[in-house]
Backbone as ProteinMPNN parsed JSONL, in Angstrom:
{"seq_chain_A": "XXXXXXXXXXXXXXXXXXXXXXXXXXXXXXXXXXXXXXXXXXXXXXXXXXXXXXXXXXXXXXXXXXXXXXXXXXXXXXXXXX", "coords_chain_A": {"N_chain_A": [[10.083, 47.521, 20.988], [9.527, 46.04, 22.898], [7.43, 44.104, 22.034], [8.693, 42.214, 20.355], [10.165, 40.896, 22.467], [7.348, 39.858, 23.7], [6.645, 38.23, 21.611], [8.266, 36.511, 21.519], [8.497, 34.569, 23.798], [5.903, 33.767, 23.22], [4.724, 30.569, 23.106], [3.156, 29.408, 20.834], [4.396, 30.813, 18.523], [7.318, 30.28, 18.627], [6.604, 27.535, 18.051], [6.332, 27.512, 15.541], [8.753, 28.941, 14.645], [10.375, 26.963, 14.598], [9.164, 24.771, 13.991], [10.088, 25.822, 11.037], [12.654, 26.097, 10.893], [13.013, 23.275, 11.069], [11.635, 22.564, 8.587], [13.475, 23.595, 6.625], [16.036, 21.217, 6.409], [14.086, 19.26, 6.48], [12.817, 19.586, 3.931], [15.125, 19.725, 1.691], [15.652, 16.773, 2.337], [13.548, 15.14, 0.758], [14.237, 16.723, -1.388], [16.864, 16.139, -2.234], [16.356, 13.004, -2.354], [14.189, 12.423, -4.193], [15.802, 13.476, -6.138], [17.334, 11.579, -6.783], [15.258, 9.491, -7.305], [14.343, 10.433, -9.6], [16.475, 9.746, -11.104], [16.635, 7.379, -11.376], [14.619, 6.905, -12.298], [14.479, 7.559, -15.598], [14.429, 6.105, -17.626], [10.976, 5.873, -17.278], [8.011, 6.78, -18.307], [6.905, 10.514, -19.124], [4.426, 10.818, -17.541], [4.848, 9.491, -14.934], [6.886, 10.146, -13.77], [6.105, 12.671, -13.731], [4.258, 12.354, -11.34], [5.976, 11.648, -9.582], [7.282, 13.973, -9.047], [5.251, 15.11, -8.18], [4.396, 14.452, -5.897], [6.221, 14.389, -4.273], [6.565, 17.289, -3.669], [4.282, 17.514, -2.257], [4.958, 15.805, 0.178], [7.107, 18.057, 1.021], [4.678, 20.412, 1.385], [3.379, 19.309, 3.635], [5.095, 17.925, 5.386], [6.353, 19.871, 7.114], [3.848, 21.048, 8.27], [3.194, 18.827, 9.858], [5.586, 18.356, 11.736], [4.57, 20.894, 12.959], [2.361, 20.68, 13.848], [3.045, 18.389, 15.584], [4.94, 19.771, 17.493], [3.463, 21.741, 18.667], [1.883, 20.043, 20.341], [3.736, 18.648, 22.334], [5.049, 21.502, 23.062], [2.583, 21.782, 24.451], [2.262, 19.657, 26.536], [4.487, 20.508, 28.104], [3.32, 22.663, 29.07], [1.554, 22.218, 30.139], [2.794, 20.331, 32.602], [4.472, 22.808, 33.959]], "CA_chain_A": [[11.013, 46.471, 21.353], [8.965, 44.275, 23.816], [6.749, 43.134, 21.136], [9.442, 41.073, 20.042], [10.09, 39.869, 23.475], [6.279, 39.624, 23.861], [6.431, 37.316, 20.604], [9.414, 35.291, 21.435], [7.582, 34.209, 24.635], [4.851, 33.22, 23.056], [4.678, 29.427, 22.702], [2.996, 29.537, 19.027], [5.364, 31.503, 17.716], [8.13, 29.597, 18.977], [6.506, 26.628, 17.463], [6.199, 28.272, 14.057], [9.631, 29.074, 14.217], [11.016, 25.633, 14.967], [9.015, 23.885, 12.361], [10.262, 26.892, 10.001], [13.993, 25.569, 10.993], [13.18, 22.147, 10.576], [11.232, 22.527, 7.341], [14.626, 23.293, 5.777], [16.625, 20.311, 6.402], [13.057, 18.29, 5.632], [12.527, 19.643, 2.088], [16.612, 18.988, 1.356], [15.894, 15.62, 2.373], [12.787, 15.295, 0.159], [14.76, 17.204, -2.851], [17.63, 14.75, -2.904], [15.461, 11.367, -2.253], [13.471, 13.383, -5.204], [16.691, 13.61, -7.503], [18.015, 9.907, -6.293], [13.75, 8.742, -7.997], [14.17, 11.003, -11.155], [17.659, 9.242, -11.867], [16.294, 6.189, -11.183], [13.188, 6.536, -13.515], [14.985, 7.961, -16.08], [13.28, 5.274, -18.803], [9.957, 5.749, -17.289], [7.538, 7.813, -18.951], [7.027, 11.573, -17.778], [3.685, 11.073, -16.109], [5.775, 8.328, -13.7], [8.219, 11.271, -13.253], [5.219, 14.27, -12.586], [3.5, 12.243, -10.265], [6.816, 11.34, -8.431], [7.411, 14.859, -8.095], [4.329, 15.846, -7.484], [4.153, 13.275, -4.503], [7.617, 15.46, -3.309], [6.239, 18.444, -3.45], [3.058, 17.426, -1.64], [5.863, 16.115, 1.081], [7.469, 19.551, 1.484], [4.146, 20.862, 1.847], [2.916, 18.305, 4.909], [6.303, 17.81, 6.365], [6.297, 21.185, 8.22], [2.644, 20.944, 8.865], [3.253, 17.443, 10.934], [5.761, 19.106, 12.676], [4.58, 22.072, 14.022], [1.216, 19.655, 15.123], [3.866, 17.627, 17.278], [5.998, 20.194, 18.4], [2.052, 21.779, 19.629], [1.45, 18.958, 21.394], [5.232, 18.801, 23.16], [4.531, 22.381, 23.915], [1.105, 22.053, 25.084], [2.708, 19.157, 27.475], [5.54, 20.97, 28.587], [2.922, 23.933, 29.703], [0.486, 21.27, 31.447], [3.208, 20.274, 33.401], [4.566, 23.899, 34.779]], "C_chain_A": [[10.322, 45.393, 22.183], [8.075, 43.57, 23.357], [7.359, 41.828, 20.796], [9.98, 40.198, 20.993], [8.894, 39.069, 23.891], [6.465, 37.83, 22.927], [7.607, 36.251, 20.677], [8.838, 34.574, 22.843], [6.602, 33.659, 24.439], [4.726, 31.405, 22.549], [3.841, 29.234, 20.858], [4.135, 29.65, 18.13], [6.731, 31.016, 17.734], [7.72, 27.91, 18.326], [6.398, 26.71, 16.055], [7.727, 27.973, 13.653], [10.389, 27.975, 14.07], [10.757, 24.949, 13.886], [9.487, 24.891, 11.264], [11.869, 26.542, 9.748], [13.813, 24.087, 10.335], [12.327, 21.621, 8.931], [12.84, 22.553, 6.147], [15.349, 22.291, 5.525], [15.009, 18.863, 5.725], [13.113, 18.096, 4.154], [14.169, 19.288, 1.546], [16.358, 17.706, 1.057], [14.786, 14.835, 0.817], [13.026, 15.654, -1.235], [15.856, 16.377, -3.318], [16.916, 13.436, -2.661], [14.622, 12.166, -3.667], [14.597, 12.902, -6.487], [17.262, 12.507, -7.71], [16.532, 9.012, -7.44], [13.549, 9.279, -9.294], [15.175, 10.46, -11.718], [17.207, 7.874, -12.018], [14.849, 6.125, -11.887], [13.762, 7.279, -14.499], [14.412, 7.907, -17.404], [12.082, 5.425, -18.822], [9.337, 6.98, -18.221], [6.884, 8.805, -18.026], [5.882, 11.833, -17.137], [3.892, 10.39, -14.875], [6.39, 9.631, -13.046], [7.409, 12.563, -12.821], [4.63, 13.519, -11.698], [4.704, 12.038, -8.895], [7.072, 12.826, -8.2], [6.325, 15.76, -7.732], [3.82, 15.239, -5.658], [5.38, 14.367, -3.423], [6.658, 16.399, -3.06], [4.889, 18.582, -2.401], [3.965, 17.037, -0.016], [6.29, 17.121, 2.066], [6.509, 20.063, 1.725], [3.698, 20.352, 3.315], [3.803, 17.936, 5.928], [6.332, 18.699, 7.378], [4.989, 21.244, 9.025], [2.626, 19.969, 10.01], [3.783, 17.815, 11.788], [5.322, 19.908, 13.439], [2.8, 21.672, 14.803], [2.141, 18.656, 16.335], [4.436, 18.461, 18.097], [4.821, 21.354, 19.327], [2.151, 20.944, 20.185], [2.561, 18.879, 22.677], [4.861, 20.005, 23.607], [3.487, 22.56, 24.872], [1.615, 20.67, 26.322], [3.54, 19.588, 28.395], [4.52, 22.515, 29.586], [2.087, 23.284, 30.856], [1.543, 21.002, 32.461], [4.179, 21.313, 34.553], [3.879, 23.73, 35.782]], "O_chain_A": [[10.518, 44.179, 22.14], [7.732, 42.526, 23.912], [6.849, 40.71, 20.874], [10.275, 39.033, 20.727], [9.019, 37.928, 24.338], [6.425, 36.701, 23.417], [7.739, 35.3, 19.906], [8.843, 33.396, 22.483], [6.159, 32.951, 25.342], [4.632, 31.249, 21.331], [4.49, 28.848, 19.886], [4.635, 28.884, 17.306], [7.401, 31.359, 16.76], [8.667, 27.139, 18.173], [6.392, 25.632, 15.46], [8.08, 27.181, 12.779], [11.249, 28.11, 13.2], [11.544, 24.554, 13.025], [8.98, 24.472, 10.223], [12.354, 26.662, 8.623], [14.358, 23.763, 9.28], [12.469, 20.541, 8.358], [13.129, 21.791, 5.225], [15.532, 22.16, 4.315], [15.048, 17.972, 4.877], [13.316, 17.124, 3.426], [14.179, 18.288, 0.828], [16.616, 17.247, -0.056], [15.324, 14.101, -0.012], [12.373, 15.187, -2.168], [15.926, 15.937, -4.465], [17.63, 12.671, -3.31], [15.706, 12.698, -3.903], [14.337, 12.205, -7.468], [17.758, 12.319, -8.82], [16.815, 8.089, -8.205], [12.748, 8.774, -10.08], [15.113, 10.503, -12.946], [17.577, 7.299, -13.041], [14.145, 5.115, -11.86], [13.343, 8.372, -14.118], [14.034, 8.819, -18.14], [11.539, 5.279, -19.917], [9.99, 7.892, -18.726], [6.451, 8.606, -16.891], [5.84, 12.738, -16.304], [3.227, 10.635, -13.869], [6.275, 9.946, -11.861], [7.751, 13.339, -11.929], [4.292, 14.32, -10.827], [4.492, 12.191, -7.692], [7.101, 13.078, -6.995], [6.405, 16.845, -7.156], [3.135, 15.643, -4.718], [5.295, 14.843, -2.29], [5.894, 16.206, -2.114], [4.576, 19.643, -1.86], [3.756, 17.797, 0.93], [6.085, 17.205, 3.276], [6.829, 20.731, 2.709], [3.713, 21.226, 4.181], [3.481, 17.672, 7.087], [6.336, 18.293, 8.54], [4.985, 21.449, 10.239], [2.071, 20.283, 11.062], [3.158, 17.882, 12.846], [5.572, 19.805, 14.64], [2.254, 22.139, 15.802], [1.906, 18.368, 17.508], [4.552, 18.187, 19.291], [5.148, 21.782, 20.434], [2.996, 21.254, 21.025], [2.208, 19.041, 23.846], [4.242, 19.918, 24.668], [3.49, 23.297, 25.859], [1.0, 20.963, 27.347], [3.435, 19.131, 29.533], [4.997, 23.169, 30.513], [1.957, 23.628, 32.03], [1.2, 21.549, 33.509], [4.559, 20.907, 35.652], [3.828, 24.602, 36.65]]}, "name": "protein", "num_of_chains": 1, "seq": "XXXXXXXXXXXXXXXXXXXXXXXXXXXXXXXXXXXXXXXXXXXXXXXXXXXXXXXXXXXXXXXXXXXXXXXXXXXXXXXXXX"}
């Protein structure tokens, strides 16, 4: 049992989890702006339409990543100043 208190204490892991929350509402946003650019190229031809969702999907991967480098940094401020 105090592992998991150990690990909820731990600033990392707490930044993991945060960007792990906010990854969800990211990629949503990312999947409809996504389905809003596939309706809206509809005519184009489908390497217009794989690169647009390959551009998403590259998104959803980097979105969470950005986060959980800021919400390091916010942590790593928030500990400097203790």
């Amino acid at each position: 049992m105090n592992i998991f208190v150990d690990l909820q204490a731990d600033p990392l892991w707490q930044v993991l989890g945060r960007a792990l929350l906010h990854s969800l509402w990211q990629g949503a946003l990312v999947a409809g702006l996504l389905g809003v650019a596939l309706v809206l190229l509809r005519g184009k031809g489908s390497n217009v339409r794989y690169t647009v969702a390959c551009a998403a999907m590259s998104l959803m991967l980097l979105f969470p990543v950005a986060t959980a480098w800021q919400l390091s940094g916010e942590a790593q401020g928030v500990e400097a100043g203790a």
